[in-house]
Structures are given as structure tokens and as C-alpha cells.
Short mmCIF file of C-alpha atoms and ligand atoms in Angstrom, two decimals:
data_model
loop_
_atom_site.label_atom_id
_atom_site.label_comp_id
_atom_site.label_asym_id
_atom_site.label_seq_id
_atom_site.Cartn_x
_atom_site.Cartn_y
_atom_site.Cartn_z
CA UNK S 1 -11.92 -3.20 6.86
CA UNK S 2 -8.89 -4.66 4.35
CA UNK S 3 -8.69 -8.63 4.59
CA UNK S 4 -6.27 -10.75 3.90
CA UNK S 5 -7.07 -13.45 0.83
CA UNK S 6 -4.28 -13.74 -0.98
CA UNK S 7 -0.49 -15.37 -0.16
CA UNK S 8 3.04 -15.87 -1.92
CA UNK S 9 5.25 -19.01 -0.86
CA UNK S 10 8.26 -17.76 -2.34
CA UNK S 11 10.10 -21.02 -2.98
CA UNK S 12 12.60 -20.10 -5.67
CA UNK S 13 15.87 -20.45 -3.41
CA UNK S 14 18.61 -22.31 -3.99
CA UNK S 15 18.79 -24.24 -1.15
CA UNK S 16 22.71 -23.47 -0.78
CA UNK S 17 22.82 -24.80 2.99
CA UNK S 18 21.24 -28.64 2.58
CA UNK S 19 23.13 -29.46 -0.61
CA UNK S 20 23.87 -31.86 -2.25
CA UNK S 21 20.10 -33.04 -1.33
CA UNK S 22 18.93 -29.71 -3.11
CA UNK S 23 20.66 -30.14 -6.04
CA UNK S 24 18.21 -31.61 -8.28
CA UNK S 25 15.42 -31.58 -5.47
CA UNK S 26 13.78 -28.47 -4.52
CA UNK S 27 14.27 -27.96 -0.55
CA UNK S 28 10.31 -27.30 -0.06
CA UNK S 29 9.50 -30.72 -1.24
CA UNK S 30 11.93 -32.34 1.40
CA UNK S 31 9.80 -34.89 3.60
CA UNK S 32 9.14 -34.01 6.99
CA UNK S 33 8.42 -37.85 7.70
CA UNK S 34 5.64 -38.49 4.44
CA UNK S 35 4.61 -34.63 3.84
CA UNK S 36 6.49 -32.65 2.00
CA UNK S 37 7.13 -29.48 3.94
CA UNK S 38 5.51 -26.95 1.21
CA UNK S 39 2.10 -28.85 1.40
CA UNK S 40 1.79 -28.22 5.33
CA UNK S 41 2.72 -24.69 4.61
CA UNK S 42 -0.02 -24.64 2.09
CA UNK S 43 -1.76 -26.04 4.58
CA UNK S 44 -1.55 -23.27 7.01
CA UNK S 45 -2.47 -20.90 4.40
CA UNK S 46 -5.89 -22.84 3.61
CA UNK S 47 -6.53 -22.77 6.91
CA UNK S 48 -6.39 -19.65 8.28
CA UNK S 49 -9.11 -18.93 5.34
CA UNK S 50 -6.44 -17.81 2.37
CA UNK S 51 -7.98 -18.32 -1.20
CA UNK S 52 -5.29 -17.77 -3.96
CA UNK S 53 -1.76 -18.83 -3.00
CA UNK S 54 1.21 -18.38 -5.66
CA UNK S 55 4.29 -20.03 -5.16
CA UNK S 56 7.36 -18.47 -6.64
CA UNK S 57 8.98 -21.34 -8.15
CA UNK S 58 12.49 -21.06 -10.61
CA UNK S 59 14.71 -23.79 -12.46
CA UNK S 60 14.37 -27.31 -11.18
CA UNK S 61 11.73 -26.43 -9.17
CA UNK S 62 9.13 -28.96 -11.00
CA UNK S 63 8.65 -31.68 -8.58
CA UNK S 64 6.13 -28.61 -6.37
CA UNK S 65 3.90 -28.00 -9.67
CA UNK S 66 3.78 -31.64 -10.04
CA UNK S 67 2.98 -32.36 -6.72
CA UNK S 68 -0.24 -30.09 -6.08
CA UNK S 69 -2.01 -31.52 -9.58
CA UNK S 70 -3.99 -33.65 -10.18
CA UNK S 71 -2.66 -36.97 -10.47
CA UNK S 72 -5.05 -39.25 -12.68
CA UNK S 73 -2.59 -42.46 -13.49
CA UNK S 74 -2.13 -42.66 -9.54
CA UNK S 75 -5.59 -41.46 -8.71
CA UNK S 76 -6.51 -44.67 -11.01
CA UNK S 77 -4.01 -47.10 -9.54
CA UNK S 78 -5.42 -46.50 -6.29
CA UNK S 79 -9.21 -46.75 -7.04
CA UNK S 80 -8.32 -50.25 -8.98
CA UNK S 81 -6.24 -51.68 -5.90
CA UNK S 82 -9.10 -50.20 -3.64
CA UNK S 83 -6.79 -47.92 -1.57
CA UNK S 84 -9.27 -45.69 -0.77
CA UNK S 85 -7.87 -43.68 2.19
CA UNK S 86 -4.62 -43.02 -0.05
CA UNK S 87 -6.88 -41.84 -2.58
CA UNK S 88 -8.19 -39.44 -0.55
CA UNK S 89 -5.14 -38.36 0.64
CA UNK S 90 -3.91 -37.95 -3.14
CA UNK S 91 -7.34 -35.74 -4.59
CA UNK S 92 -7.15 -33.94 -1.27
CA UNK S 93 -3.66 -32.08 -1.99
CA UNK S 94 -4.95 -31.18 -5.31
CA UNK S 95 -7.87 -29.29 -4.02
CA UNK S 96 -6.36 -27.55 -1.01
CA UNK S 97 -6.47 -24.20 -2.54
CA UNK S 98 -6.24 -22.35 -6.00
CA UNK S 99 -2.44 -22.42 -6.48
CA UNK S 100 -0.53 -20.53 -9.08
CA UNK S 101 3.29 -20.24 -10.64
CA UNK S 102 4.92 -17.59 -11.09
CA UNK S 103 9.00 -18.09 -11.99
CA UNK S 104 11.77 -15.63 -10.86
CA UNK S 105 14.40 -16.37 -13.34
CA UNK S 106 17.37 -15.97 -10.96
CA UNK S 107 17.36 -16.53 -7.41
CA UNK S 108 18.54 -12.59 -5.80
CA UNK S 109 16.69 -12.92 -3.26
CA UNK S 110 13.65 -12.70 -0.68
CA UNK S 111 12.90 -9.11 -1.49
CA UNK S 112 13.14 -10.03 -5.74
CA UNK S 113 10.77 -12.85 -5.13
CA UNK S 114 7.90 -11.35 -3.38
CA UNK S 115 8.29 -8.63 -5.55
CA UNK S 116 7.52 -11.07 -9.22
CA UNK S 117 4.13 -11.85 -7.52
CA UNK S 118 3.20 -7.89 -7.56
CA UNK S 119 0.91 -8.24 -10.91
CA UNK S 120 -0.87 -11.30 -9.31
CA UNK S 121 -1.68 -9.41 -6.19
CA UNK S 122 -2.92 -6.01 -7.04
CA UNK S 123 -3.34 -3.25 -4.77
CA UNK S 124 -4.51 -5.00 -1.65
CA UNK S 125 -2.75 -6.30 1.69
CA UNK S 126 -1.31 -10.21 1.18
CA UNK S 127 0.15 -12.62 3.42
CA UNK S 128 3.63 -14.07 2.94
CA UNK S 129 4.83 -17.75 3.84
CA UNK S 130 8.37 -18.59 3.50
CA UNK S 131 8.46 -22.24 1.77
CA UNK S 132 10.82 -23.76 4.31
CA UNK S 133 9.62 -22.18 7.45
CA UNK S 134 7.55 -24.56 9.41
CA UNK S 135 5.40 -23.45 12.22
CA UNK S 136 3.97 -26.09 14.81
CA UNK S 137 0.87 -24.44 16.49
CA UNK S 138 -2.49 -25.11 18.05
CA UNK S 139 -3.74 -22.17 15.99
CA UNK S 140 -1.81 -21.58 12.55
CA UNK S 141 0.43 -19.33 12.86
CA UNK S 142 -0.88 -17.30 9.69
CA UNK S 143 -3.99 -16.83 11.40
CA UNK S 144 -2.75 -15.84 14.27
CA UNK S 145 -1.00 -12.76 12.55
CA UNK S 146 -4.14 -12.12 10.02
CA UNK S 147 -5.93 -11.32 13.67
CA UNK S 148 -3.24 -9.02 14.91
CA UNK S 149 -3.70 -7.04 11.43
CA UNK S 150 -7.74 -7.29 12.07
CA UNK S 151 -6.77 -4.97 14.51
CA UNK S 152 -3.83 -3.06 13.51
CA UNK S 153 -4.51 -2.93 9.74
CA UNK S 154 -1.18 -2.47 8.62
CA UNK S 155 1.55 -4.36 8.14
CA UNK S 156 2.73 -7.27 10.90
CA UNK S 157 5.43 -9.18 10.93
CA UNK S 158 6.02 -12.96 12.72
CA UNK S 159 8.62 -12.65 15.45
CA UNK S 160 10.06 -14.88 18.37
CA UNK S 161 13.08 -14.38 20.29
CA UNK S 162 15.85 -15.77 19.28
CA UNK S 163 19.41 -17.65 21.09
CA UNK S 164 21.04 -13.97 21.41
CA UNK S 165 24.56 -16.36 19.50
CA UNK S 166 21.73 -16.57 16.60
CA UNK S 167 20.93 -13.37 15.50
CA UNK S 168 22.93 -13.07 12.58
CA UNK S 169 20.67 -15.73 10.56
CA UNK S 170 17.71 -13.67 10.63
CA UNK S 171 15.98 -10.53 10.18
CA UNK S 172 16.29 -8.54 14.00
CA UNK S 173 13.96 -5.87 14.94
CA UNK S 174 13.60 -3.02 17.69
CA UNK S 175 10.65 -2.55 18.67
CA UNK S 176 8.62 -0.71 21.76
CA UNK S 177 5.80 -2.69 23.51
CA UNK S 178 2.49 -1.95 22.90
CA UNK S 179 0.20 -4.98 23.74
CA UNK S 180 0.98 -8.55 24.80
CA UNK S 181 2.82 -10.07 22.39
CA UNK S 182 2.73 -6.97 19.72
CA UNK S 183 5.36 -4.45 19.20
CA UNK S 184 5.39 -0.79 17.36
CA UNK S 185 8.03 -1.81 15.21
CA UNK S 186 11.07 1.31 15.31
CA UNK S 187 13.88 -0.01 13.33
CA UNK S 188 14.66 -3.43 11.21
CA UNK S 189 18.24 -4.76 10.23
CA UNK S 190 18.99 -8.13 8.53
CA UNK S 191 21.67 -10.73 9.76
CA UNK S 192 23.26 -8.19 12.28
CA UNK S 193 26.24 -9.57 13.92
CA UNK S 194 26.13 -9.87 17.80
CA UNK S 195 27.10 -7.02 18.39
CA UNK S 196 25.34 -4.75 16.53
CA UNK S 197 21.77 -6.37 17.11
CA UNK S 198 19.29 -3.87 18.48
CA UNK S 199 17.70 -7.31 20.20
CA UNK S 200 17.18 -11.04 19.90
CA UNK S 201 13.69 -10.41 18.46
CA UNK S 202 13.53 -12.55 14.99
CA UNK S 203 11.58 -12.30 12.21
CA UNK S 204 10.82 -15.94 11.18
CA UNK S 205 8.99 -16.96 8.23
CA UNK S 206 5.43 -14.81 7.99
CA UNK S 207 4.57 -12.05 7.36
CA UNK S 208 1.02 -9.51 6.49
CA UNK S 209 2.39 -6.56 4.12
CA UNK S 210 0.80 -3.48 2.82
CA UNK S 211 0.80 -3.53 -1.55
CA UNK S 212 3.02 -0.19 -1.25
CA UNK S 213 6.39 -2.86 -0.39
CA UNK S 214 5.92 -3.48 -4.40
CA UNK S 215 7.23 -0.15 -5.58
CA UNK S 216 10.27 -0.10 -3.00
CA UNK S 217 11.15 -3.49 -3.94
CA UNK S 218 11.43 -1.97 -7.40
CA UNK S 219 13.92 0.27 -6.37
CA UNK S 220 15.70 -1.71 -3.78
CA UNK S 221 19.37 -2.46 -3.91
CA UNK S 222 20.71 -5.12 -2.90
CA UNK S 223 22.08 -5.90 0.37
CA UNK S 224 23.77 -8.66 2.50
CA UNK S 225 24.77 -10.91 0.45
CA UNK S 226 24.93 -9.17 -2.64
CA UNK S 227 20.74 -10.27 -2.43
CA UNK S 228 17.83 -7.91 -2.48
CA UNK S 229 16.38 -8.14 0.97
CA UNK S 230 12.79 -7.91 2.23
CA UNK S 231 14.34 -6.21 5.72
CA UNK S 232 15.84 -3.37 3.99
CA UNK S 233 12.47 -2.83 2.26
CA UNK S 234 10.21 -3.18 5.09
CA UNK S 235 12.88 -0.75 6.47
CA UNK S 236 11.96 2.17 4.10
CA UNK S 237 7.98 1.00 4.20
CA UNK S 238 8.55 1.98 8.31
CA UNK S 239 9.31 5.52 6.88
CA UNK S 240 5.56 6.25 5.72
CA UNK S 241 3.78 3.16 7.51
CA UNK S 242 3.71 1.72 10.59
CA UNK S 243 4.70 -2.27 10.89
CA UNK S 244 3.74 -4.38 13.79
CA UNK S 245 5.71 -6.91 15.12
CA UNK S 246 3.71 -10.31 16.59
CA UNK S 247 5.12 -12.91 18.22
CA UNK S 248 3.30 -16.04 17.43
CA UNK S 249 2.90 -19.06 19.42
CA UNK S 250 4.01 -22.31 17.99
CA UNK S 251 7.57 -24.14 17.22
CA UNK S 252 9.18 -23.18 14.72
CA UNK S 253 11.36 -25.33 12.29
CA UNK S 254 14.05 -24.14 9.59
CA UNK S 255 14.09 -26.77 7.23
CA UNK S 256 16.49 -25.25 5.03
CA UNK S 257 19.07 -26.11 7.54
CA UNK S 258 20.27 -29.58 8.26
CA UNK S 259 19.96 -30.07 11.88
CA UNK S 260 16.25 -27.88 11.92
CA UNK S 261 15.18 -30.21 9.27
CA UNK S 262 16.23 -33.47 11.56
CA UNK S 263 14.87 -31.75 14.57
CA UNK S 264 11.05 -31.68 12.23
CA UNK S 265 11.40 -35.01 11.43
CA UNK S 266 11.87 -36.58 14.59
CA UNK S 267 9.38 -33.83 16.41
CA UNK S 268 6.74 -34.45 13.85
CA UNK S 269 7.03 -38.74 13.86
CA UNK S 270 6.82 -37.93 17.75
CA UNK S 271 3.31 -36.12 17.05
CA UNK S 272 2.01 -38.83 15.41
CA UNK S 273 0.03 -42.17 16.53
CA UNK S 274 1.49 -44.60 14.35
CA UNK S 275 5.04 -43.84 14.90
CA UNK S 276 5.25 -42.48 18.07
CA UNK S 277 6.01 -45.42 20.36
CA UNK S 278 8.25 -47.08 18.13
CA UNK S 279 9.87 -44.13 17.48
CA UNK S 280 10.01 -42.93 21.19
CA UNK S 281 11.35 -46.55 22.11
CA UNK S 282 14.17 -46.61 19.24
CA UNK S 283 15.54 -43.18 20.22
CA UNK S 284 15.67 -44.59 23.77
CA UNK S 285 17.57 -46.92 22.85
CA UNK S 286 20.52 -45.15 21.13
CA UNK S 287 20.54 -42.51 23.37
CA UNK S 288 24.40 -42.58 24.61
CA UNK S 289 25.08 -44.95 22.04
CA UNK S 290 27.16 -41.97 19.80
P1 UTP Y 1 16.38 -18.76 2.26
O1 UTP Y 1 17.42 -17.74 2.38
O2 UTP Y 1 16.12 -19.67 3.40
O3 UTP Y 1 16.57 -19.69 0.96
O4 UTP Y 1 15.05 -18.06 1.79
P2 UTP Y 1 17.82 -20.05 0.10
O5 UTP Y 1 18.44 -18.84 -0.49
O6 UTP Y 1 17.34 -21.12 -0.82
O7 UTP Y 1 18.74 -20.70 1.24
P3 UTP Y 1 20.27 -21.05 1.30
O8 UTP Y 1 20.81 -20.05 2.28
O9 UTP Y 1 20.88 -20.97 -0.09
O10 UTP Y 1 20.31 -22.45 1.84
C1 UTP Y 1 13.79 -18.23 2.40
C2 UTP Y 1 12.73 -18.60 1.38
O11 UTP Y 1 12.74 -17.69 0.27
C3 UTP Y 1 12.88 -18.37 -0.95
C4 UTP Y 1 13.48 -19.73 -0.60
O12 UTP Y 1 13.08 -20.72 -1.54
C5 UTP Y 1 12.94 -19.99 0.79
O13 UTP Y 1 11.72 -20.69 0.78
N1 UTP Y 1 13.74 -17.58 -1.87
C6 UTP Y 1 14.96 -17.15 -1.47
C7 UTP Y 1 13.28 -17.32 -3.14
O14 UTP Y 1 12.14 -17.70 -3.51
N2 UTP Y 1 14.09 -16.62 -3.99
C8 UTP Y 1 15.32 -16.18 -3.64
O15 UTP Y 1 16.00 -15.54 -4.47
C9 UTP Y 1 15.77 -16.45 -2.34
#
């Protein structure tokens, strides 16, 4: 039985839709209200039992090294002033998991980026976590794939449908039923226009892959925009494996674009204790008001 221990956040992008924030600010550090959204991605990875995560990181993309390490001046500051709960906070995102670097030099895309973490993972199955894909679940939504692929052992893919006007922003597959909630995934095809879409099933944001997607990445050209693509890979990996497609339960937010990213940061204050009712009365209040 092949288990899943290791994951790549690729975070190298350039953030090209939520500039000029992402500028000088790497999109995966972004605040969805006082977390920034690669630590509850880590998160997810820690808990649904991953050990070694590595984060492809690229130019200006500091701030995410900095911000899982330890942080003695601060840890210090807090001790002195007696802030213990914020201390906690602070040594606890330092020890969430064993995180490592690894830079792609230029950003050509998904496909390029998952394939620079190849000598890190080896020849075994890995999980990957797209760095501004959030996923709102009882259950995290990595672990809810990693038990699809318990049973499937091969690669899975996280899908939801998708607004049918939406399907050029994501990866689409076709797929026939073969359990609740799993597909026998028969073609892939990445920002289709309407269309052309074989559905309005969506790959969003995680994924379980078989070690053989290294060597096609290798060789893969690139495609829509001019990047290298993970679908057209995982379109030639369908030709000798099979893929499974699950769709996993949970909201999903796309904090690379501006209005998902507003729609996380009102949803998650709305989650939480201390903000809630203030929050809940203010927006009340405006409501109509623009
Ligand atoms: P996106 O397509 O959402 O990221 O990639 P992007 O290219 O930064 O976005 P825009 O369209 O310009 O706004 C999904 C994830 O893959 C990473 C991104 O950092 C993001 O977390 N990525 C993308 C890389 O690591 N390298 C790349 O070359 C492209």
C-alpha cells in the first residue's frame, strides 16, 4: 500500500491578477483576516498527516521563508511583555511541519513548478497544494483526497463543478461515474472556452499524483499561455495510468483573484467568535448603502 507523506505548495507565481498588491508582496502571504493564506494551506497539509512540505518559492518571494522560521527577537519581545498566547501562536507556525525551498528561477508555469520539486520527492506518490487555493471544510480537503487514493492508488485529482460561464479559468475534465463523488477520469483540457468544455467539472487546487508526471513534465511543451501546464501533462499520464477525479466537500476560495480573496476575508471574520457579531452587524448596516 503507497502513502502519501510528502507535498509541494508551488508558490512561485506572479500574482499577475491582484497587482499592484503582489508587486513586492508574494500573493500567498496575503491576510485572510490575521493568517496569511499559505500557513492555513500548510495547515491542511499537517493535518491530513503530511510530513515534508516544499514550497516552490522564486524572486521576491522572501516574506514565506521568513514567515515559517523561527522568530527569536519576537519570540523574546513577547515572553518579556508576557504575551503568552501570542507566543504560542508565533513558535507554533514554526513547528507546523518540516518545510523546505526550492526556487524556480522563472515563473512558466504550474507544470515547471511541480516539476523543480522532482529531486526532493523521489520515486513515490506526493500530494500537491496550490498556494492560493483555499479550501473551507469540516474534514481537510487533502485528506479527503489521500482517502480516495487509499482506495484507488493512483492518481486523484480535486474537482467541483463549476458556474458553466466559468470554465475557462480552470482545468475541465470528462469523466464517467464510478462511485459517489469519484470519477474514471477520460479526457482533461485546460481553460476551454464555453464551448468547447467537455463539462463544468473543475479541477481546483489539489491534487495526489503518481512520480511518473516528473519525466512528462520534462518533455512538456508549453501550452495556454505560452506556460507549461500540469493539465496537458496529467493528459499524457491518462495514456498509461488511470487518474481519478474527487469532488471534495468544502468552499473553496481563489485568493489570487480580487473578489475570491474579499469573499475569504469576510467568510472567514464571519467564522470567527471575536469578529463575528461586529462584523455581521457592520455589513448590515451598509447593505444598500452602495
Ligand atoms: P496561478 O495561475 O493562480 O498563479 O497558479 P499566477 O500565475 O501567480 O497567477 P496570475 O494569473 O498571474 O494572477 C496557481 C499556483 O501555482 C503557482 C502560483 O504561485 C499559485 O500558487 N505557480 C504558478 C508557480 O509556482 N509557478 C508558476 O510558474 C506559475
Amino acid at each position: 500500500m503507497k502513502r502519501i507523506r510528502k507535498a509541494i505548495i508551488p508558490a512561485a507565481g506572479l500574482g499577475t491578477r491582484f497587482l499592484p498588491a503582489t508587486k513586492a508582496t508574494p500573493k500567498e502571504m496575503l491576510p485572510v483576516v490575521d493568517t496569511p493564506a499559505i500557513q492555513y494551506i500548510v495547515e491542511e497539509a499537517a493535518k491530513s498527516g503530511i510530513e515534508d512540505i516544499v514550497i516552490i518559492s522564486g524572486r521576491g518571494k522572501r516574506a514565506i521563508e521568513d514567515h515559517f522560521d523561527k522568530s527569536y527577537e519576537l519570540e523574546d519581545v513577547l515572553l518579556k511583555h508576557n504575551k503568552i498566547s501570542e507566543l504560542e501562536v508565533i513558535k507554533g507556525i514554526s513547528n507546523m511541519a518540516n518545510i523546505y525551498y526550492v526556487r524556480q528561477k522563472e515563473a512558466r508555469g504550474l507544470g515547471h513548478a511541480i516539476h523543480c520539486a522532482k529531486t526532493f520527492i523521489g520515486n513515490e506518490p506526493f500530494a500537491v497544494l496550490l498556494g492560493d487555493d483555499l479550501v473551507y471544510s469540516e474534514k481537510p480537503c487533502l485528506s479527503q483526497l489521500m482517502d480516495a487514493y487509499e482506495k484507488y492508488q493512483s492518481s486523484i485529482v480535486g474537482v467541483q463543478r463549476v458556474d458553466k460561464e466559468k470554465v475557462n479559468l480552470y482545468g475541465i475534465i470528462e469523466g464517467d461515474d464510478i462511485a459517489p463523488k469519484v470519477m474514471k477520469v477520460k479526457d482533461l483540457v485546460e481553460k476551454p472556452d464555453k464551448a468547447h468544455a467537455p463539462s463544468n467539472v473543475a479541477i481546483l487546487g489539489r491534487y495526489i499524483l503518481e512520480p511518473e508526471i516528473f519525466d512528462i513534465l520534462e518533455n512538456q511543451k508549453p501550452g495556454k499561455n505560452g506556460e507549461i501546464q500540469l493539465t496537458d501533462a496529467l493528459k499524457t499520464l491518462l495514456a498509461i495510468q488511470n487518474i481519478y477525479s474527487f469532488e471534495f466537500e468544502g468552499k473553496r476560495y481563489d485568493l489570487g483573484d480580487k473578489l475570491g480573496f474579499v469573499e475569504a476575508t469576510i467568510e472567514y471574520a464571519l467564522r470567527r467568535e471575536d469578529l463575528k457579531q461586529e462584523l455581521k452587524a457592520y455589513l448590515k448596516d451598509i447593505a444598500g448603502k452602495f
